[in-house]
PDB file of C-alpha atoms and ligand atoms in Angstrom:
ATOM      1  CA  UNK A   1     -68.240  44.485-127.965  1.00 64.00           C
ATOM      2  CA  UNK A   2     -68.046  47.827-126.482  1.00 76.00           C
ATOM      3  CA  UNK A   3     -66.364  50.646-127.622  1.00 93.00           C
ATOM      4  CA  UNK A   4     -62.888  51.299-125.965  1.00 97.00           C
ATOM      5  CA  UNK A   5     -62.506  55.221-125.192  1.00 97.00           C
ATOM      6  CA  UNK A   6     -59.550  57.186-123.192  1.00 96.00           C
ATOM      7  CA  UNK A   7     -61.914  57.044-120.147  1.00 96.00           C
ATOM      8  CA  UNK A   8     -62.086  53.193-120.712  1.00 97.00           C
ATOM      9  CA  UNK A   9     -57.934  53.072-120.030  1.00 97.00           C
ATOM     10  CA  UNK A  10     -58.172  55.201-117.214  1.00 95.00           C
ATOM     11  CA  UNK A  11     -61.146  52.885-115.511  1.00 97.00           C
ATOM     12  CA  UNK A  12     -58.929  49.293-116.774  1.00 98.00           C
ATOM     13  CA  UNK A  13     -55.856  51.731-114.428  1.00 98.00           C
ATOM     14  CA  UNK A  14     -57.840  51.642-111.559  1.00 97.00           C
ATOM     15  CA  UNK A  15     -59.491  48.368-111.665  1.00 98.00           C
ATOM     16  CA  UNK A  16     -56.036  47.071-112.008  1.00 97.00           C
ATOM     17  CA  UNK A  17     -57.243  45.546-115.499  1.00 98.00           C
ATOM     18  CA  UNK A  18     -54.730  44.610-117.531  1.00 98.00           C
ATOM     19  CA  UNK A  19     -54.726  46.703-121.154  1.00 98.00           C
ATOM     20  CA  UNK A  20     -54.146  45.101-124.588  1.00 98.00           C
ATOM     21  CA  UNK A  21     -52.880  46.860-127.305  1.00 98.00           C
ATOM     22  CA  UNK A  22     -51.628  45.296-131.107  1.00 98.00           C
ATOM     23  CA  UNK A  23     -50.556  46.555-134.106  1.00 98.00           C
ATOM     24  CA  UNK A  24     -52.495  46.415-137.505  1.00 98.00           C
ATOM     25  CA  UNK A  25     -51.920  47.848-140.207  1.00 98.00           C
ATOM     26  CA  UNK A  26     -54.815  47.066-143.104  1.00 98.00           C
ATOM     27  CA  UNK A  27     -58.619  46.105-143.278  1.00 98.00           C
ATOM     28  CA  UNK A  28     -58.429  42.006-142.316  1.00 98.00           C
ATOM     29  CA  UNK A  29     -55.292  42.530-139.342  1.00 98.00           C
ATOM     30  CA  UNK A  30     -58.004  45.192-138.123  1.00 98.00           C
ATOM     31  CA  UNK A  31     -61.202  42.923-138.535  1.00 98.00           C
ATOM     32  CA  UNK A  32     -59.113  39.834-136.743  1.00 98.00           C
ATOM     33  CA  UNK A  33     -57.663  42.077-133.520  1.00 98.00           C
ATOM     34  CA  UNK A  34     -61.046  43.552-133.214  1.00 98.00           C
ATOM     35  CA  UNK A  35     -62.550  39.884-133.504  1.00 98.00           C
ATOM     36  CA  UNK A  36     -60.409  38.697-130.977  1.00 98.00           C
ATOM     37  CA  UNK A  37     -60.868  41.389-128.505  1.00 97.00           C
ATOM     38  CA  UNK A  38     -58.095  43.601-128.243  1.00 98.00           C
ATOM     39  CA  UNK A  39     -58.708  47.163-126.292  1.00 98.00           C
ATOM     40  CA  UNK A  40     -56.308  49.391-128.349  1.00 98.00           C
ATOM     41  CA  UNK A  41     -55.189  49.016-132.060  1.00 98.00           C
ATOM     42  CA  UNK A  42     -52.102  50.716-132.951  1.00 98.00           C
ATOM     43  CA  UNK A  43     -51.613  51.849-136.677  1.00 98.00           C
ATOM     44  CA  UNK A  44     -47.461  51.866-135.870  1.00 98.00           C
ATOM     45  CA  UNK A  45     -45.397  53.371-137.910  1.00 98.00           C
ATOM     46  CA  UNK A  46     -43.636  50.211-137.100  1.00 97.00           C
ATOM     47  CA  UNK A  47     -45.604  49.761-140.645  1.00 98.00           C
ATOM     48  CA  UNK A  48     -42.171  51.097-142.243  1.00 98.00           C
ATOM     49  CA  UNK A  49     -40.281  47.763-141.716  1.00 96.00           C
ATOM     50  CA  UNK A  50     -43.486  45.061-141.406  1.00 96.00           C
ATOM     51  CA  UNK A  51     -45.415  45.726-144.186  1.00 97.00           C
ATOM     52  CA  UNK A  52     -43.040  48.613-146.790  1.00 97.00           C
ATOM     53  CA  UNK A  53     -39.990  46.854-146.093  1.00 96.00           C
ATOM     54  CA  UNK A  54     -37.773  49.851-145.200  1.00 97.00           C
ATOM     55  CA  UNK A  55     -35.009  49.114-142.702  1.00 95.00           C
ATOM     56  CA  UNK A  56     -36.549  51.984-139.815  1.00 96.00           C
ATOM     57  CA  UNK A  57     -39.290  54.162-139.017  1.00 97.00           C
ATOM     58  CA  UNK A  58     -37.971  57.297-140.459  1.00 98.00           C
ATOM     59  CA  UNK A  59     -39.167  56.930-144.156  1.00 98.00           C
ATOM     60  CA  UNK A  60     -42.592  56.289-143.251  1.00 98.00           C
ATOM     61  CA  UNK A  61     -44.790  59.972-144.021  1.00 98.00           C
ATOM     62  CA  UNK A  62     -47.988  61.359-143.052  1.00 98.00           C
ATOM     63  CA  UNK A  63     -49.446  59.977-146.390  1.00 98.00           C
ATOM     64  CA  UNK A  64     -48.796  56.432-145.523  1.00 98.00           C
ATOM     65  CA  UNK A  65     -50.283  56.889-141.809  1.00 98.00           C
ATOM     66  CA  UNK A  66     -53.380  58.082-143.458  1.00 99.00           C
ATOM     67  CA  UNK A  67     -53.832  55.331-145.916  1.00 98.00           C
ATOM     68  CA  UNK A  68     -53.006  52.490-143.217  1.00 98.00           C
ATOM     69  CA  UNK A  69     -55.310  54.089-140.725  1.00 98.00           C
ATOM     70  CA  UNK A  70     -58.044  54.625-143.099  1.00 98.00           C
ATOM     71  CA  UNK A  71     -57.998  50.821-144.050  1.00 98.00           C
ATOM     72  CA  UNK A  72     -57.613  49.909-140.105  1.00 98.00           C
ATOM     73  CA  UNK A  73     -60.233  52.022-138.972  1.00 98.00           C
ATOM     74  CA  UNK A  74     -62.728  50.392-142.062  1.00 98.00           C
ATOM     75  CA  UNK A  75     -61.749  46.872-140.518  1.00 98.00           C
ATOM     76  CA  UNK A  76     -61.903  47.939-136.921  1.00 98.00           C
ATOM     77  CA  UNK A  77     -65.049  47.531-134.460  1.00 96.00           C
ATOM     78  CA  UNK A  78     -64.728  48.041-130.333  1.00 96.00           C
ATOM     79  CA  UNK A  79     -61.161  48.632-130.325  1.00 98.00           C
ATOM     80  CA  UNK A  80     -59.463  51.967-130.192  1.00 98.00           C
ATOM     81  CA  UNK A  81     -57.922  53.065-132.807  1.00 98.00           C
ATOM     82  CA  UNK A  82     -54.418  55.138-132.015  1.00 98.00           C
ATOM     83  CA  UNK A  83     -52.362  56.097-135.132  1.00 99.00           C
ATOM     84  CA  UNK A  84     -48.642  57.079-134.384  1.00 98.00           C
ATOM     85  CA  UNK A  85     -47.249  60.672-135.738  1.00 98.00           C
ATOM     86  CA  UNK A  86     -44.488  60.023-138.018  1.00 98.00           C
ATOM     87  CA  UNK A  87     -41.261  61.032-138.069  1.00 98.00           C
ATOM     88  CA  UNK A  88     -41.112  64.980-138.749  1.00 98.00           C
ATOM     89  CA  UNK A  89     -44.933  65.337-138.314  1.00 98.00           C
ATOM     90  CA  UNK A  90     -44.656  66.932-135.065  1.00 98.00           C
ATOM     91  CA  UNK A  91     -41.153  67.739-134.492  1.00 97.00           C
ATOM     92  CA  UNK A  92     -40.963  71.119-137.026  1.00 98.00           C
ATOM     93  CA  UNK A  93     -43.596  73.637-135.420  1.00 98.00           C
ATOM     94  CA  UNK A  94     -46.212  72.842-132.463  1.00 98.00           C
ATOM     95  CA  UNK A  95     -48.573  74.404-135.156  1.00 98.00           C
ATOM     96  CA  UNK A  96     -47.635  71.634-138.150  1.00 98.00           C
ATOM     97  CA  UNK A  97     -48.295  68.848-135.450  1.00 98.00           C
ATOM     98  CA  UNK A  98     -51.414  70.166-134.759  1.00 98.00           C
ATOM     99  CA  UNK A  99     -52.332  69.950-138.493  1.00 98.00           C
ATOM    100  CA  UNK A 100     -50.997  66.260-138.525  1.00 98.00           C
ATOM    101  CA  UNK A 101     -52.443  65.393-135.618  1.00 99.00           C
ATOM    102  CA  UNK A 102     -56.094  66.450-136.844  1.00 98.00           C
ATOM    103  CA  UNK A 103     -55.908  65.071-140.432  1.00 98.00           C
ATOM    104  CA  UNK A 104     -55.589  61.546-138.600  1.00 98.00           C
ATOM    105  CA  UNK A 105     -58.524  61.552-137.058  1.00 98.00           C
ATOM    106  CA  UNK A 106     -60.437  64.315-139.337  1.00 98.00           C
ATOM    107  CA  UNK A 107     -59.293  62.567-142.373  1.00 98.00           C
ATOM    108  CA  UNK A 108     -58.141  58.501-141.859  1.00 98.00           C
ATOM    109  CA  UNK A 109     -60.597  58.330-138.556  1.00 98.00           C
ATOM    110  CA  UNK A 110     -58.566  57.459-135.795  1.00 98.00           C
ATOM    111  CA  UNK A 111     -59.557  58.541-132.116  1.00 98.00           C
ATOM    112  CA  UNK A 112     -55.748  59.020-130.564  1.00 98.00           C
ATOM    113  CA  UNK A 113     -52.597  59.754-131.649  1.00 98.00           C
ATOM    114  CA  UNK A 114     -49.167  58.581-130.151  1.00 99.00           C
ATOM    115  CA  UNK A 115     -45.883  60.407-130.411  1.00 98.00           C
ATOM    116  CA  UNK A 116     -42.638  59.772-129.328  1.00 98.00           C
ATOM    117  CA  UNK A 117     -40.543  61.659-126.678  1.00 98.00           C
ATOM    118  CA  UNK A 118     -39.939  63.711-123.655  1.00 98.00           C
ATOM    119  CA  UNK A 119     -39.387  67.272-122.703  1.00 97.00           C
ATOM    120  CA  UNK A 120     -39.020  68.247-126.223  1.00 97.00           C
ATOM    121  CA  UNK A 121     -42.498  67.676-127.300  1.00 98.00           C
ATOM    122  CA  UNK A 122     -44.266  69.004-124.548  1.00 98.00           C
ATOM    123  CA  UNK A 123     -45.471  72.190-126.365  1.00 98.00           C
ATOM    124  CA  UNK A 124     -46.758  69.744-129.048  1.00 98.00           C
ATOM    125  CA  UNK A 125     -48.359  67.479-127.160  1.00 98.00           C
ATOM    126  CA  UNK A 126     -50.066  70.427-125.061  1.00 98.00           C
ATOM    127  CA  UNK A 127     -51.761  72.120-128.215  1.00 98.00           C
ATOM    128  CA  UNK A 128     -52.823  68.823-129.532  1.00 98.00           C
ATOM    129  CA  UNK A 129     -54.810  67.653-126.602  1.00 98.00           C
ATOM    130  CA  UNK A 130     -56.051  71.492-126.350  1.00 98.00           C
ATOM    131  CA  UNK A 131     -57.795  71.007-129.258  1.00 98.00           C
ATOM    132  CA  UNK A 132     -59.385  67.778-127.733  1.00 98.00           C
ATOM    133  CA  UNK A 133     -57.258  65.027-129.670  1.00 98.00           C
ATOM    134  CA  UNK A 134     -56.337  62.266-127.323  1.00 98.00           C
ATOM    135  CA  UNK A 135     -52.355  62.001-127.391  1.00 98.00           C
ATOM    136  CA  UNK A 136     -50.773  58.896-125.750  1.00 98.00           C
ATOM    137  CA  UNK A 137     -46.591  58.958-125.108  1.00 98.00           C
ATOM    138  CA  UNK A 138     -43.965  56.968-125.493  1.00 98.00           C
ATOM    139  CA  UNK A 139     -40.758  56.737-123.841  1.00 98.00           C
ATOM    140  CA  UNK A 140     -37.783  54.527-123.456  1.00 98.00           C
ATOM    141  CA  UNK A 141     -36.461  53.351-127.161  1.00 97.00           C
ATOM    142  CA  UNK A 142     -38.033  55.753-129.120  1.00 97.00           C
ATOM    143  CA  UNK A 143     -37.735  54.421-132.699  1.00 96.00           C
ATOM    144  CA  UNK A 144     -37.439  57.588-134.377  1.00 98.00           C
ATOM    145  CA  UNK A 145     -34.300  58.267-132.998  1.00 96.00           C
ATOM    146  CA  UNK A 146     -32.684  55.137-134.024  1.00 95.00           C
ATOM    147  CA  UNK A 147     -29.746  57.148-135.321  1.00 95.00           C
ATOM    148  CA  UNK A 148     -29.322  59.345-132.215  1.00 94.00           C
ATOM    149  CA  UNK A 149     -29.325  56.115-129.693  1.00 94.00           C
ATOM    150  CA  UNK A 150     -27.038  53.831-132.351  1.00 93.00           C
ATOM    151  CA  UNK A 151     -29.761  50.807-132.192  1.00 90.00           C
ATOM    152  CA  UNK A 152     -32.681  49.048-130.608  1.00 89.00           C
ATOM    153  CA  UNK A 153     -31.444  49.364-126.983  1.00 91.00           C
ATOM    154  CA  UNK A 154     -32.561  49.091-123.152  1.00 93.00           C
ATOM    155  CA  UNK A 155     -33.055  52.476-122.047  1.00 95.00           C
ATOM    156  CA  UNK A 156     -32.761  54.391-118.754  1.00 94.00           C
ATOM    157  CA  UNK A 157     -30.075  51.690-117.520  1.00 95.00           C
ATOM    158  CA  UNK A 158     -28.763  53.650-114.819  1.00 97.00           C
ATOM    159  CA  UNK A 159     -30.329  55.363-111.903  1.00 98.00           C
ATOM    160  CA  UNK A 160     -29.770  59.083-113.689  1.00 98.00           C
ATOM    161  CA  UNK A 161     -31.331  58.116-116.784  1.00 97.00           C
ATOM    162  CA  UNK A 162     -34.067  56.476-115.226  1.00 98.00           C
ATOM    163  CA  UNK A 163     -35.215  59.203-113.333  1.00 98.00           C
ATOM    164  CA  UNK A 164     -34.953  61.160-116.380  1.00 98.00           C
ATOM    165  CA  UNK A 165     -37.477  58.868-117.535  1.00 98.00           C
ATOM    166  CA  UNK A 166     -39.715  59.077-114.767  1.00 98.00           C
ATOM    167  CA  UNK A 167     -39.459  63.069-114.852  1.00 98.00           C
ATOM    168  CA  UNK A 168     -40.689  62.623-118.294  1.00 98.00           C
ATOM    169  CA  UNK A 169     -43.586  60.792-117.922  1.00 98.00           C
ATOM    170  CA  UNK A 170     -44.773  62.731-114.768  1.00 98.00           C
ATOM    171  CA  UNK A 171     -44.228  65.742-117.395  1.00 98.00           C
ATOM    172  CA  UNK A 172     -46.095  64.060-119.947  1.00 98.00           C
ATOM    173  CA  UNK A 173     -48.993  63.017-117.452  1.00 98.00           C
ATOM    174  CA  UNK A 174     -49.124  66.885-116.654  1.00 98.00           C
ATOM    175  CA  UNK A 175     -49.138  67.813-120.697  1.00 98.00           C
ATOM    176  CA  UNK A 176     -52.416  65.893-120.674  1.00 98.00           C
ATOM    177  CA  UNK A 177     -51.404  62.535-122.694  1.00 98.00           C
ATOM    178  CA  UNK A 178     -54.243  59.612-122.152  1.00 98.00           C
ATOM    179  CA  UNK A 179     -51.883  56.569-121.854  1.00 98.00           C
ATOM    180  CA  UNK A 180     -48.043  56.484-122.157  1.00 98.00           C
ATOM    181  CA  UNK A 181     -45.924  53.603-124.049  1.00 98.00           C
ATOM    182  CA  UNK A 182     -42.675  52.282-122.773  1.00 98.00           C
ATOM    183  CA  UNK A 183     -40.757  50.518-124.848  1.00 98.00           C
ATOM    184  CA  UNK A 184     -37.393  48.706-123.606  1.00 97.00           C
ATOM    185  CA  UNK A 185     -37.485  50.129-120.275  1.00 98.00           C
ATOM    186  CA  UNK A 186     -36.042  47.627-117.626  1.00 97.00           C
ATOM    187  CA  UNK A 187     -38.715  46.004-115.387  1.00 98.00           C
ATOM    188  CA  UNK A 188     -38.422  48.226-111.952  1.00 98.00           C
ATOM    189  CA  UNK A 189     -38.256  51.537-114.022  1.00 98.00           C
ATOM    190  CA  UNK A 190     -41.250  50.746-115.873  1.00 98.00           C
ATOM    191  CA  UNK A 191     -42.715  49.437-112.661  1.00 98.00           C
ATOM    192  CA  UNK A 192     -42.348  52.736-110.732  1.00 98.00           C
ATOM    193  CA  UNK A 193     -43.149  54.652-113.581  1.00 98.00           C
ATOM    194  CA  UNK A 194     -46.690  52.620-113.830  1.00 98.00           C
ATOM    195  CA  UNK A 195     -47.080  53.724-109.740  1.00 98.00           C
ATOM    196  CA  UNK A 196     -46.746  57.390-110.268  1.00 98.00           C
ATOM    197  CA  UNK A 197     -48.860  57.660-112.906  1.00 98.00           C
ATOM    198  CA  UNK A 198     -52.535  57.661-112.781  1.00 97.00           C
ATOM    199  CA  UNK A 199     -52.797  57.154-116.523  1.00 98.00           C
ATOM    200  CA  UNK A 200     -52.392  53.957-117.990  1.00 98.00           C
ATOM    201  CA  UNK A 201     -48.731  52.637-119.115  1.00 98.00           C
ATOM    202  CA  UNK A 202     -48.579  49.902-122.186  1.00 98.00           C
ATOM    203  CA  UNK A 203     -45.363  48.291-121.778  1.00 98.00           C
ATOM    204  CA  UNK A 204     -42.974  46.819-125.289  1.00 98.00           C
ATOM    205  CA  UNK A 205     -40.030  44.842-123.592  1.00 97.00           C
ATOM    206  CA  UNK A 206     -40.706  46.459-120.334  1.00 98.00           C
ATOM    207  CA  UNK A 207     -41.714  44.029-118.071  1.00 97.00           C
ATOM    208  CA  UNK A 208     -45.116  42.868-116.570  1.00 98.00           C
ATOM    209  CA  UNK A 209     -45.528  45.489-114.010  1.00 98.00           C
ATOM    210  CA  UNK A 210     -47.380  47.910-116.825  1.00 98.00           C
ATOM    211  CA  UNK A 211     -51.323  48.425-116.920  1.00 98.00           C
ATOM    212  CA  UNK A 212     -50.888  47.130-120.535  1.00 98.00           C
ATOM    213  CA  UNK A 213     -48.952  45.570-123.084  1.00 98.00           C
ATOM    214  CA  UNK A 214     -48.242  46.616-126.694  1.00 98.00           C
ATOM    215  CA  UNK A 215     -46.992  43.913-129.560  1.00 97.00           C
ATOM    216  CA  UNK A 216     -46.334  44.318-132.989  1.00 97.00           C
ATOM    217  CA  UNK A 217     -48.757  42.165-135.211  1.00 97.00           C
ATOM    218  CA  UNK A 218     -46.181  40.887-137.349  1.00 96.00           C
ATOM    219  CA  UNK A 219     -43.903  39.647-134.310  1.00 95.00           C
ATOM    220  CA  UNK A 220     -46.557  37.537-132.396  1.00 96.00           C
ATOM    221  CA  UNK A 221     -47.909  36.241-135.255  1.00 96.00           C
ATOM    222  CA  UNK A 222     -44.539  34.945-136.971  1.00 95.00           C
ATOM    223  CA  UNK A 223     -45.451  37.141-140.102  1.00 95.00           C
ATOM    224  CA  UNK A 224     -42.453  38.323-142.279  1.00 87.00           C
ATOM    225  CA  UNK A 225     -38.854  39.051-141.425  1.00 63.00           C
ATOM    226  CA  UNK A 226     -36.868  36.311-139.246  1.00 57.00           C
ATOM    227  CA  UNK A 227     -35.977  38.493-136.362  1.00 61.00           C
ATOM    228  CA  UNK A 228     -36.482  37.199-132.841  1.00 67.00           C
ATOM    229  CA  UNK A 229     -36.734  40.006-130.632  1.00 81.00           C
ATOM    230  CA  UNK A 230     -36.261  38.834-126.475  1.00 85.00           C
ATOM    231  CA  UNK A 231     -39.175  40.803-125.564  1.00 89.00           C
ATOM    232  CA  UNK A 232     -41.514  39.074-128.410  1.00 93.00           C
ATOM    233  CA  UNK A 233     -43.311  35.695-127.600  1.00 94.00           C
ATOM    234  CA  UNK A 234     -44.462  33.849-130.903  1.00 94.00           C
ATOM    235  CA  UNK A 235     -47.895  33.097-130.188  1.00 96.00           C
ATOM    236  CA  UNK A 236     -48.499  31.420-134.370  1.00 96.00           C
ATOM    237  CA  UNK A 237     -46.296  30.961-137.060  1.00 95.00           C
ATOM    238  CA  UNK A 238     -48.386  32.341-139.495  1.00 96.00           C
ATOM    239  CA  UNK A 239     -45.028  32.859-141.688  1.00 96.00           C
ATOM    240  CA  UNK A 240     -44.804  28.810-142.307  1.00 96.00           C
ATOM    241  CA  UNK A 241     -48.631  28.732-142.657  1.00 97.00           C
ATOM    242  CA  UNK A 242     -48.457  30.492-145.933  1.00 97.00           C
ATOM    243  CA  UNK A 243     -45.577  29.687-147.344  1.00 97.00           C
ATOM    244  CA  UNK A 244     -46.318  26.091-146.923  1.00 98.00           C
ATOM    245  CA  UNK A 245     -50.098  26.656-148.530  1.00 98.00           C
ATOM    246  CA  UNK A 246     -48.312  28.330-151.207  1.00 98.00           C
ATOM    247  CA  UNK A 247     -46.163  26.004-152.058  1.00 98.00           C
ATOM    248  CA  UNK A 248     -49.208  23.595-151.739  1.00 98.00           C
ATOM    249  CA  UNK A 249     -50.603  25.549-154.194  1.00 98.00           C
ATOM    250  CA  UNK A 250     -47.784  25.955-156.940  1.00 98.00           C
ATOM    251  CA  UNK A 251     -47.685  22.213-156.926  1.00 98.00           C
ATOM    252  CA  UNK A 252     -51.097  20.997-157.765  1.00 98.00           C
ATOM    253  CA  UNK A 253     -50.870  23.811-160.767  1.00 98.00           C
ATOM    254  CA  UNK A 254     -47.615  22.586-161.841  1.00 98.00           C
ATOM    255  CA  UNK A 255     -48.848  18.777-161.611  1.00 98.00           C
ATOM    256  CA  UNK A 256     -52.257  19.587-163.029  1.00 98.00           C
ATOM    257  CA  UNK A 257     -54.250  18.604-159.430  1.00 98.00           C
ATOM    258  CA  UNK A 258     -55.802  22.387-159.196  1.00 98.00           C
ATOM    259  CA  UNK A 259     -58.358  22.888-160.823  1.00 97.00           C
ATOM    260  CA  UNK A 260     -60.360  20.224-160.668  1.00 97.00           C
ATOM    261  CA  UNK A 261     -64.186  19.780-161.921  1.00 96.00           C
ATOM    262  CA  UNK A 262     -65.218  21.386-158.686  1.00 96.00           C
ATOM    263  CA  UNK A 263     -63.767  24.536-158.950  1.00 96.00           C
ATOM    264  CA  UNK A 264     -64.859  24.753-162.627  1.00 97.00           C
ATOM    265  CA  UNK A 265     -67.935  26.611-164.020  1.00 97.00           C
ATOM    266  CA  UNK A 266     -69.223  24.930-167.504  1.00 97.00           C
ATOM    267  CA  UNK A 267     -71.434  26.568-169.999  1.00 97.00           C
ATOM    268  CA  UNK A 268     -75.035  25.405-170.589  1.00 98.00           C
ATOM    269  CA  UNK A 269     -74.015  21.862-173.480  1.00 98.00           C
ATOM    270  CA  UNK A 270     -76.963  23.043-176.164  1.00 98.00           C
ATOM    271  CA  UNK A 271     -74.858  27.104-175.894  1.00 97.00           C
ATOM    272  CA  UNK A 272     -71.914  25.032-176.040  1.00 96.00           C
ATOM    273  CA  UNK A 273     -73.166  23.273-179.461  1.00 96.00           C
ATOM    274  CA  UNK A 274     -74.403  26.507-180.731  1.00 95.00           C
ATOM    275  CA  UNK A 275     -71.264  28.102-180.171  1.00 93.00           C
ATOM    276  CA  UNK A 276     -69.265  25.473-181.515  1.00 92.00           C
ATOM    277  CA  UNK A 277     -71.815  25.341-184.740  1.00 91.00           C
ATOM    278  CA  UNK A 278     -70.889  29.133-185.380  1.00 87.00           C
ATOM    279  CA  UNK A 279     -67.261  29.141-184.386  1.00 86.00           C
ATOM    280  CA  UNK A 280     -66.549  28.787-188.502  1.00 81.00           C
ATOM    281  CA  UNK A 281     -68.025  32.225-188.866  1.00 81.00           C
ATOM    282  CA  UNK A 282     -65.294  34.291-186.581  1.00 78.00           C
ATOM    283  CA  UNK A 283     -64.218  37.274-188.671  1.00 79.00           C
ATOM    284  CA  UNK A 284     -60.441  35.610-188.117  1.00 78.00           C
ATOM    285  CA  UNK A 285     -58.136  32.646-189.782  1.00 71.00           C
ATOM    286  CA  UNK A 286     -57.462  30.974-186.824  1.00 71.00           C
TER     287      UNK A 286
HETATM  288  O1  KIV B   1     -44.787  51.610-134.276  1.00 71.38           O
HETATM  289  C1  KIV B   1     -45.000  50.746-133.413  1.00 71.38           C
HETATM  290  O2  KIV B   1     -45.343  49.598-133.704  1.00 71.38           O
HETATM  291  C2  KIV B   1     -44.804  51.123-132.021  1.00 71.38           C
HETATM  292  C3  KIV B   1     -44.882  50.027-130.995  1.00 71.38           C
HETATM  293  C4  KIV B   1     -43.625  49.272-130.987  1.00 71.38           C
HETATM  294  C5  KIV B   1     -45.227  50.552-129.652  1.00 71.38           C
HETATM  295  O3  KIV B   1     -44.575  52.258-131.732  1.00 71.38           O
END
């Protein structure tokens, strides 16, 4: 498979070729994506709830983005790898994003980074790509600022906070960002958003007019948790999979089926007799 660069979006944009992007968050989710031909891997901090089991984004640090991405980027081959800037990583100082930004791909190898927000992390997302790390936005529900919105909802629902959106993005565009994510953005914002831009957008729960679309691993695959999100189709239920397997499993042991001769490894019958023979002479009253 080839190797999926920024310049690779921007061609997929104007060949009107439709982008796929998907979560991972370890060595085998990475091997499988890449396996199965995805453009874009996202190490999400999305991580937080699907695989630490913390109830939002915001305890997730830098040190956990490195360790995920260094196990994705081991796993993954063709895709690219983008690994999102947690919370506090690039809000403080354009200077300490900088410093995040670079330790993800200097240190846990990834070749983007994403970030969330608008206006207010222009300057951040400027000295970034100045110092030639690919940056790719998102906009719309921005999970970081769960506690600002009050929950996982539809943004830029009226025609003044839409075209707040869309002044973002064109803003963002201009900042230099490579590809920009829109999560929960109703269908004709995200659709005229998509027009304006010439970079690519990958939509969450924003409709099909995006270049791309962007789905947590977990979610498609019916992995963990029971929540049904609208914008989520269920493409496995990997969830029942295992647990059924599992229980499989716990039964045989419990009714003596597993092992059987097959999975068993004997020793050689004349060591066995010698053993056996010598057994008397253990240093041990047993
Ligand atoms: O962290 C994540 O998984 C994300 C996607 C929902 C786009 O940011």
């Amino acid at each position: 498979m080839n190797t999926v660069t920024t310049a690779t979006l921007r061609k997929y944009k104007e060949e009107r070729r439709k982008i796929v992007m998907v979560t991972a968050y370890d060595y085998p989710s990475a091997k499988l994506v890449s396996e199965a031909g995805v453009d874009l891997i996202l190490v999400g901090d999305s991580l937080g709830m699907t695989v630490l089991g913390y109830d939002s984004t915001l305890p997730v640090t830098m040190e956990d983005m490195l360790h995920h991405t260094k196990a994705v980027v081991r796993g993954a081959s063709g895709a690219l790898v983008v690994a999102d800037m947690p919370f506090l990583s690039y809000q403080v100082s354009v200077e300490t994003a900088l410093l995040n930004a670079g330790r993800l791909l200097q240190e846990a190898g990834a070749k983007a980074v994403k970030l969330e927000g608008g206006s207010e992390v222009l300057p951040a997302v400027r000295k970034i790509v100045a110092a030639g790390i690919p940056v790719i936005g998102h906009l719309g529900f921005t999970p970081q600022s769960v506690n600002r919105i009050g929950g996982a909802y539809f943004q830029g629902k009226t025609a003044a906070k839409a075209r707040r959106l869309i002044e973002d993005a064109i803003r963002l565009e201009d900042a230099g960002i490579s590809a920009l994510v829109l999560e929960l953005v109703p269908f004709e914002v995200a659709d005229l958003i998509t027009q304006k831009l010439r970079i690519p957008t990958i939509g969450i729960g924003s409709g099909s007019a995006c270049d791309g679309q962007v789905l947590v691993f977990h979610d498609l695959l019916g992995f963990g948790g029971d929540v049904r999100f609208k914008h989520n189709k269920l493409y496995a239920n990997v969830g029942e999979v295992i647990k059924n397997a599992v229980r499989d499993y716990a039964e045989e042991v419990r009714k003596e089926i597993f092992p059987t001769e097959l999975h068993t490894i004997r020793l050689d019958p004349v060591e066995y007799e010698k053993l056996l023979a010598n057994l008397n002479k253990l240093p041990f009253n047993r």
